[in-house]
Amino acid sequence: MQLVPAGLDHWMLNDLVSSSSVVGRVGTVCVAVRGGDLPGEVRVVLEGLPHYFLAYARQPIARDARVLVINNRGSRQLDVEPWAHHDFGAAEVTGPDERF
């Protein structure tokens, strides 16, 4: 099974992914974001695949916190803010196998 379309090498595919719109997506902090000019790392799932970005925020954000992407700086760098995920009883409605 070929994951990279014919004619595209790894670097070209990476450019396509990084230029896709991640603004408005929710991700998870992998390495704590220290706030200000000190980045952390977030994981954002795009088209079913996890992608990792440097992340900047105004305030520190702890590891494993959910974040909302508010700006794409380019070069795999994002601006994020904390995102509160509210379940609202969705597990009972959607069933145990479906998760947000």
Short mmCIF file of N, CA, C and O in Angstrom, two decimals:
data_model
loop_
_atom_site.label_atom_id
_atom_site.label_comp_id
_atom_site.label_asym_id
_atom_site.label_seq_id
_atom_site.Cartn_x
_atom_site.Cartn_y
_atom_site.Cartn_z
N MET A 1 0.84 -1.18 0.00
CA MET A 1 0.00 0.00 0.00
C MET A 1 0.88 1.24 0.00
O MET A 1 1.73 1.41 0.85
N GLN A 2 0.69 2.11 -0.97
CA GLN A 2 1.49 3.31 -1.09
C GLN A 2 0.76 4.48 -0.43
O GLN A 2 -0.35 4.83 -0.82
N LEU A 3 1.38 5.08 0.60
CA LEU A 3 0.76 6.19 1.32
C LEU A 3 1.02 7.53 0.65
O LEU A 3 0.20 8.43 0.74
N VAL A 4 2.15 7.67 -0.01
CA VAL A 4 2.49 8.93 -0.69
C VAL A 4 2.10 8.80 -2.15
O VAL A 4 2.53 7.88 -2.83
N PRO A 5 1.27 9.72 -2.65
CA PRO A 5 0.87 9.66 -4.07
C PRO A 5 2.08 9.69 -4.99
O PRO A 5 3.10 10.31 -4.68
N ALA A 6 1.97 9.02 -6.13
CA ALA A 6 3.07 8.98 -7.11
C ALA A 6 3.46 10.40 -7.50
O ALA A 6 2.62 11.27 -7.70
N GLY A 7 4.75 10.65 -7.57
CA GLY A 7 5.25 11.95 -7.97
C GLY A 7 5.48 12.91 -6.81
O GLY A 7 6.04 13.99 -6.99
N LEU A 8 5.05 12.55 -5.60
CA LEU A 8 5.27 13.40 -4.44
C LEU A 8 6.29 12.73 -3.53
O LEU A 8 6.13 11.59 -3.15
N ASP A 9 7.33 13.46 -3.17
CA ASP A 9 8.26 12.91 -2.20
C ASP A 9 7.83 13.35 -0.81
O ASP A 9 6.87 14.10 -0.63
N HIS A 10 8.54 12.90 0.21
CA HIS A 10 8.19 13.18 1.60
C HIS A 10 8.11 14.68 1.87
O HIS A 10 7.21 15.15 2.55
N TRP A 11 9.05 15.46 1.36
CA TRP A 11 9.09 16.90 1.65
C TRP A 11 7.92 17.62 1.01
O TRP A 11 7.34 18.53 1.60
N MET A 12 7.55 17.23 -0.19
CA MET A 12 6.40 17.88 -0.83
C MET A 12 5.12 17.57 -0.08
O MET A 12 4.28 18.43 0.13
N LEU A 13 4.97 16.34 0.39
CA LEU A 13 3.78 15.95 1.14
C LEU A 13 3.72 16.72 2.46
O LEU A 13 2.68 17.20 2.87
N ASN A 14 4.87 16.88 3.11
CA ASN A 14 4.94 17.63 4.36
C ASN A 14 4.49 19.08 4.14
O ASN A 14 3.78 19.65 4.97
N ASP A 15 4.89 19.69 3.03
CA ASP A 15 4.46 21.05 2.72
C ASP A 15 2.96 21.13 2.51
O ASP A 15 2.31 22.09 2.92
N LEU A 16 2.38 20.13 1.88
CA LEU A 16 0.94 20.13 1.66
C LEU A 16 0.18 20.05 2.98
O LEU A 16 -0.80 20.74 3.19
N VAL A 17 0.66 19.21 3.89
CA VAL A 17 0.00 19.06 5.18
C VAL A 17 0.13 20.33 6.00
O VAL A 17 -0.82 20.81 6.58
N SER A 18 1.33 20.91 6.04
CA SER A 18 1.54 22.09 6.87
C SER A 18 0.79 23.30 6.33
O SER A 18 0.46 24.21 7.08
N SER A 19 0.48 23.33 5.04
CA SER A 19 -0.25 24.46 4.49
C SER A 19 -1.76 24.27 4.60
O SER A 19 -2.51 25.20 4.35
N SER A 20 -2.21 23.07 4.96
CA SER A 20 -3.64 22.86 5.12
C SER A 20 -4.13 23.62 6.34
O SER A 20 -3.37 23.93 7.24
N SER A 21 -5.39 23.91 6.35
CA SER A 21 -5.95 24.73 7.41
C SER A 21 -6.09 23.94 8.71
O SER A 21 -6.85 23.00 8.80
N VAL A 22 -5.34 24.35 9.72
CA VAL A 22 -5.47 23.75 11.05
C VAL A 22 -6.18 24.70 12.00
O VAL A 22 -6.54 24.30 13.10
N VAL A 23 -6.39 25.94 11.56
CA VAL A 23 -7.06 26.92 12.41
C VAL A 23 -8.48 26.45 12.68
O VAL A 23 -9.21 26.03 11.78
N GLY A 24 -8.86 26.48 13.95
CA GLY A 24 -10.18 26.03 14.35
C GLY A 24 -10.21 24.58 14.81
O GLY A 24 -11.22 24.11 15.33
N ARG A 25 -9.12 23.87 14.65
CA ARG A 25 -9.06 22.48 15.09
C ARG A 25 -8.66 22.42 16.57
O ARG A 25 -8.03 23.32 17.09
N VAL A 26 -9.01 21.33 17.20
CA VAL A 26 -8.65 21.10 18.60
C VAL A 26 -7.53 20.08 18.64
O VAL A 26 -7.56 19.08 17.93
N GLY A 27 -6.51 20.37 19.46
CA GLY A 27 -5.38 19.47 19.60
C GLY A 27 -5.09 19.18 21.06
O GLY A 27 -5.77 19.67 21.95
N THR A 28 -4.04 18.39 21.29
CA THR A 28 -3.62 18.00 22.63
C THR A 28 -2.17 18.40 22.85
O THR A 28 -1.33 18.18 21.97
N VAL A 29 -1.88 18.97 24.01
CA VAL A 29 -0.52 19.39 24.34
C VAL A 29 0.32 18.16 24.68
O VAL A 29 -0.04 17.37 25.55
N CYS A 30 1.45 17.99 23.97
CA CYS A 30 2.37 16.89 24.22
C CYS A 30 3.51 17.32 25.12
O CYS A 30 3.96 16.57 25.98
N VAL A 31 4.02 18.52 24.89
CA VAL A 31 5.06 19.14 25.72
C VAL A 31 4.49 20.47 26.18
O VAL A 31 4.04 21.27 25.35
N ALA A 32 4.49 20.70 27.49
CA ALA A 32 3.85 21.89 28.06
C ALA A 32 4.23 23.16 27.32
O ALA A 32 5.41 23.38 27.00
N VAL A 33 3.22 23.98 27.04
CA VAL A 33 3.45 25.28 26.42
C VAL A 33 3.79 26.24 27.57
O VAL A 33 3.02 26.37 28.52
N ARG A 34 4.94 26.89 27.49
CA ARG A 34 5.42 27.68 28.61
C ARG A 34 4.89 29.10 28.62
O ARG A 34 5.02 29.81 29.59
N GLY A 35 4.29 29.52 27.53
CA GLY A 35 3.68 30.85 27.47
C GLY A 35 4.62 31.89 26.88
O GLY A 35 5.85 31.75 26.92
N GLY A 36 4.04 32.94 26.31
CA GLY A 36 4.84 34.00 25.70
C GLY A 36 5.63 33.49 24.51
O GLY A 36 5.09 32.85 23.62
N ASP A 37 6.94 33.77 24.51
CA ASP A 37 7.81 33.35 23.41
C ASP A 37 8.38 31.95 23.60
O ASP A 37 9.24 31.52 22.83
N LEU A 38 7.96 31.25 24.63
CA LEU A 38 8.50 29.92 24.92
C LEU A 38 7.49 28.85 24.48
O LEU A 38 6.45 28.68 25.11
N PRO A 39 7.77 28.14 23.40
CA PRO A 39 6.78 27.21 22.84
C PRO A 39 6.72 25.87 23.57
O PRO A 39 7.58 25.53 24.38
N GLY A 40 5.70 25.13 23.23
CA GLY A 40 5.56 23.73 23.61
C GLY A 40 5.27 22.96 22.33
O GLY A 40 5.55 23.44 21.23
N GLU A 41 4.68 21.80 22.48
CA GLU A 41 4.36 20.99 21.30
C GLU A 41 2.94 20.46 21.42
O GLU A 41 2.52 20.04 22.50
N VAL A 42 2.20 20.52 20.31
CA VAL A 42 0.84 20.00 20.29
C VAL A 42 0.68 18.99 19.17
O VAL A 42 1.39 19.03 18.18
N ARG A 43 -0.28 18.10 19.38
CA ARG A 43 -0.64 17.09 18.38
C ARG A 43 -2.03 17.45 17.87
O ARG A 43 -2.97 17.61 18.63
N VAL A 44 -2.14 17.58 16.55
CA VAL A 44 -3.42 17.86 15.91
C VAL A 44 -3.65 16.77 14.87
O VAL A 44 -2.75 16.47 14.08
N VAL A 45 -4.82 16.18 14.88
CA VAL A 45 -5.13 15.13 13.91
C VAL A 45 -5.73 15.79 12.67
O VAL A 45 -6.72 16.51 12.74
N LEU A 46 -5.08 15.56 11.53
CA LEU A 46 -5.53 16.08 10.24
C LEU A 46 -5.75 14.90 9.31
O LEU A 46 -4.83 14.10 9.09
N GLU A 47 -6.95 14.79 8.78
CA GLU A 47 -7.30 13.70 7.86
C GLU A 47 -6.96 12.34 8.44
O GLU A 47 -6.44 11.46 7.75
N GLY A 48 -7.17 12.18 9.74
CA GLY A 48 -6.97 10.90 10.40
C GLY A 48 -5.55 10.60 10.82
O GLY A 48 -5.30 9.54 11.39
N LEU A 49 -4.61 11.50 10.55
CA LEU A 49 -3.21 11.27 10.91
C LEU A 49 -2.75 12.31 11.91
O LEU A 49 -3.04 13.50 11.75
N PRO A 50 -2.00 11.91 12.95
CA PRO A 50 -1.50 12.88 13.92
C PRO A 50 -0.33 13.68 13.36
O PRO A 50 0.56 13.13 12.70
N HIS A 51 -0.36 14.99 13.59
CA HIS A 51 0.73 15.88 13.18
C HIS A 51 1.16 16.68 14.39
O HIS A 51 0.32 17.06 15.21
N TYR A 52 2.45 16.95 14.48
CA TYR A 52 3.00 17.65 15.64
C TYR A 52 3.49 19.03 15.22
O TYR A 52 4.13 19.17 14.17
N PHE A 53 3.18 20.02 16.04
CA PHE A 53 3.52 21.41 15.75
C PHE A 53 4.11 22.07 16.99
O PHE A 53 3.74 21.71 18.12
N LEU A 54 5.00 23.04 16.78
CA LEU A 54 5.39 23.92 17.87
C LEU A 54 4.19 24.80 18.17
O LEU A 54 3.52 25.26 17.26
N ALA A 55 3.94 25.05 19.45
CA ALA A 55 2.75 25.81 19.83
C ALA A 55 3.11 26.94 20.78
O ALA A 55 3.88 26.75 21.72
N TYR A 56 2.54 28.11 20.52
CA TYR A 56 2.74 29.29 21.35
C TYR A 56 1.40 29.71 21.94
O TYR A 56 0.36 29.60 21.29
N ALA A 57 1.43 30.22 23.17
CA ALA A 57 0.22 30.71 23.83
C ALA A 57 0.60 31.88 24.73
O ALA A 57 1.76 32.03 25.11
N ARG A 58 -0.38 32.71 25.06
CA ARG A 58 -0.13 33.84 25.96
C ARG A 58 0.23 33.38 27.36
O ARG A 58 1.07 33.97 28.02
N GLN A 59 -0.44 32.32 27.82
CA GLN A 59 -0.21 31.81 29.17
C GLN A 59 0.27 30.37 29.08
O GLN A 59 0.05 29.70 28.07
N PRO A 60 0.90 29.87 30.13
CA PRO A 60 1.32 28.47 30.14
C PRO A 60 0.12 27.51 30.05
O PRO A 60 -0.94 27.79 30.58
N ILE A 61 0.34 26.39 29.36
CA ILE A 61 -0.69 25.36 29.23
C ILE A 61 -0.02 24.02 29.55
O ILE A 61 1.00 23.68 28.96
N ALA A 62 -0.63 23.27 30.45
CA ALA A 62 -0.05 22.00 30.92
C ALA A 62 -0.14 20.90 29.87
O ALA A 62 -0.98 20.94 28.96
N ARG A 63 0.70 19.91 30.04
CA ARG A 63 0.70 18.72 29.19
C ARG A 63 -0.65 18.02 29.31
O ARG A 63 -1.28 18.02 30.36
N ASP A 64 -1.10 17.42 28.22
CA ASP A 64 -2.37 16.69 28.11
C ASP A 64 -3.59 17.59 28.07
O ASP A 64 -4.71 17.09 27.98
N ALA A 65 -3.42 18.91 28.12
CA ALA A 65 -4.56 19.82 28.02
C ALA A 65 -5.03 19.90 26.57
O ALA A 65 -4.25 19.70 25.64
N ARG A 66 -6.30 20.16 26.39
CA ARG A 66 -6.86 20.36 25.04
C ARG A 66 -6.70 21.83 24.68
O ARG A 66 -6.88 22.70 25.53
N VAL A 67 -6.36 22.09 23.42
CA VAL A 67 -6.17 23.46 22.95
C VAL A 67 -6.88 23.68 21.63
O VAL A 67 -7.09 22.74 20.86
N LEU A 68 -7.23 24.93 21.38
CA LEU A 68 -7.84 25.34 20.12
C LEU A 68 -6.79 26.09 19.32
O LEU A 68 -6.13 27.00 19.85
N VAL A 69 -6.61 25.73 18.06
CA VAL A 69 -5.65 26.43 17.19
C VAL A 69 -6.31 27.72 16.71
O VAL A 69 -7.37 27.69 16.10
N ILE A 70 -5.66 28.87 17.00
CA ILE A 70 -6.24 30.16 16.63
C ILE A 70 -5.45 30.86 15.52
O ILE A 70 -5.95 31.82 14.93
N ASN A 71 -4.23 30.38 15.22
CA ASN A 71 -3.44 31.00 14.16
C ASN A 71 -2.37 30.02 13.68
O ASN A 71 -1.80 29.29 14.48
N ASN A 72 -2.12 30.00 12.38
CA ASN A 72 -1.05 29.21 11.80
C ASN A 72 0.07 30.16 11.41
O ASN A 72 -0.09 30.97 10.51
N ARG A 73 1.21 30.07 12.10
CA ARG A 73 2.36 30.95 11.82
C ARG A 73 3.17 30.47 10.62
O ARG A 73 4.07 31.15 10.17
N GLY A 74 2.88 29.28 10.13
CA GLY A 74 3.68 28.68 9.07
C GLY A 74 4.85 27.93 9.69
O GLY A 74 5.11 28.02 10.89
N SER A 75 5.58 27.19 8.88
CA SER A 75 6.74 26.40 9.33
C SER A 75 6.40 25.52 10.53
O SER A 75 7.18 25.39 11.46
N ARG A 76 5.18 24.95 10.51
CA ARG A 76 4.71 24.04 11.57
C ARG A 76 4.71 24.69 12.95
O ARG A 76 5.02 24.07 13.95
N GLN A 77 4.33 25.97 12.99
CA GLN A 77 4.20 26.71 14.25
C GLN A 77 2.79 27.27 14.35
O GLN A 77 2.29 27.86 13.39
N LEU A 78 2.17 27.09 15.52
CA LEU A 78 0.79 27.50 15.73
C LEU A 78 0.65 28.39 16.97
O LEU A 78 1.45 28.28 17.89
N ASP A 79 -0.40 29.20 16.98
CA ASP A 79 -0.83 29.89 18.19
C ASP A 79 -2.05 29.15 18.69
O ASP A 79 -2.96 28.83 17.90
N VAL A 80 -2.09 28.87 19.99
CA VAL A 80 -3.19 28.10 20.57
C VAL A 80 -3.70 28.79 21.83
O VAL A 80 -3.04 29.66 22.38
N GLU A 81 -4.88 28.38 22.25
CA GLU A 81 -5.43 28.82 23.53
C GLU A 81 -6.11 27.62 24.19
O GLU A 81 -6.51 26.68 23.49
N PRO A 82 -6.22 27.65 25.52
CA PRO A 82 -6.86 26.51 26.20
C PRO A 82 -8.28 26.29 25.70
O PRO A 82 -8.99 27.24 25.37
N TRP A 83 -8.67 25.04 25.62
CA TRP A 83 -10.00 24.69 25.13
C TRP A 83 -10.65 23.74 26.13
O TRP A 83 -10.13 22.66 26.40
N ALA A 84 -11.77 24.15 26.66
CA ALA A 84 -12.50 23.30 27.61
C ALA A 84 -13.42 22.38 26.82
O ALA A 84 -14.29 22.83 26.09
N HIS A 85 -13.20 21.10 26.97
CA HIS A 85 -14.02 20.11 26.28
C HIS A 85 -15.14 19.68 27.21
O HIS A 85 -14.89 19.15 28.29
N HIS A 86 -16.37 19.93 26.81
CA HIS A 86 -17.52 19.56 27.62
C HIS A 86 -18.21 18.37 26.96
O HIS A 86 -18.59 18.43 25.80
N ASP A 87 -18.38 17.32 27.72
CA ASP A 87 -18.97 16.09 27.20
C ASP A 87 -20.48 16.19 27.07
O ASP A 87 -21.06 15.68 26.13
N PHE A 88 -21.16 16.84 28.02
CA PHE A 88 -22.60 17.00 28.02
C PHE A 88 -23.34 15.68 27.86
O PHE A 88 -24.35 15.58 27.19
N GLY A 89 -22.78 14.60 28.44
CA GLY A 89 -23.46 13.31 28.40
C GLY A 89 -23.45 12.65 27.04
O GLY A 89 -24.27 11.80 26.76
N ALA A 90 -22.53 13.02 26.18
CA ALA A 90 -22.50 12.47 24.82
C ALA A 90 -22.26 10.97 24.81
O ALA A 90 -22.69 10.29 23.91
N ALA A 91 -21.57 10.44 25.83
CA ALA A 91 -21.30 9.00 25.86
C ALA A 91 -22.60 8.21 25.89
O ALA A 91 -22.71 7.16 25.27
N GLU A 92 -23.60 8.72 26.60
CA GLU A 92 -24.87 8.01 26.66
C GLU A 92 -25.62 8.11 25.33
O GLU A 92 -26.34 7.22 24.93
N VAL A 93 -25.45 9.22 24.62
CA VAL A 93 -26.18 9.45 23.38
C VAL A 93 -25.52 8.72 22.21
O VAL A 93 -26.18 8.08 21.42
N THR A 94 -24.19 8.81 22.10
CA THR A 94 -23.50 8.27 20.93
C THR A 94 -23.08 6.83 21.11
O THR A 94 -22.76 6.16 20.15
N GLY A 95 -23.02 6.35 22.34
CA GLY A 95 -22.59 4.99 22.60
C GLY A 95 -21.14 4.95 23.03
O GLY A 95 -20.41 5.92 22.87
N PRO A 96 -20.70 3.83 23.56
CA PRO A 96 -19.35 3.75 24.14
C PRO A 96 -18.22 3.77 23.12
O PRO A 96 -17.10 4.08 23.46
N ASP A 97 -18.48 3.44 21.85
CA ASP A 97 -17.41 3.35 20.86
C ASP A 97 -17.11 4.68 20.18
O ASP A 97 -16.09 4.82 19.55
N GLU A 98 -18.00 5.64 20.27
CA GLU A 98 -17.80 6.92 19.59
C GLU A 98 -17.32 7.94 20.61
O GLU A 98 -17.89 8.11 21.66
N ARG A 99 -16.22 8.59 20.27
CA ARG A 99 -15.64 9.58 21.17
C ARG A 99 -15.35 10.85 20.42
O ARG A 99 -15.20 10.86 19.22
N PHE A 100 -15.27 11.92 21.14
CA PHE A 100 -14.97 13.22 20.54
C PHE A 100 -13.49 13.35 20.33
O PHE A 100 -12.68 12.87 21.01
#
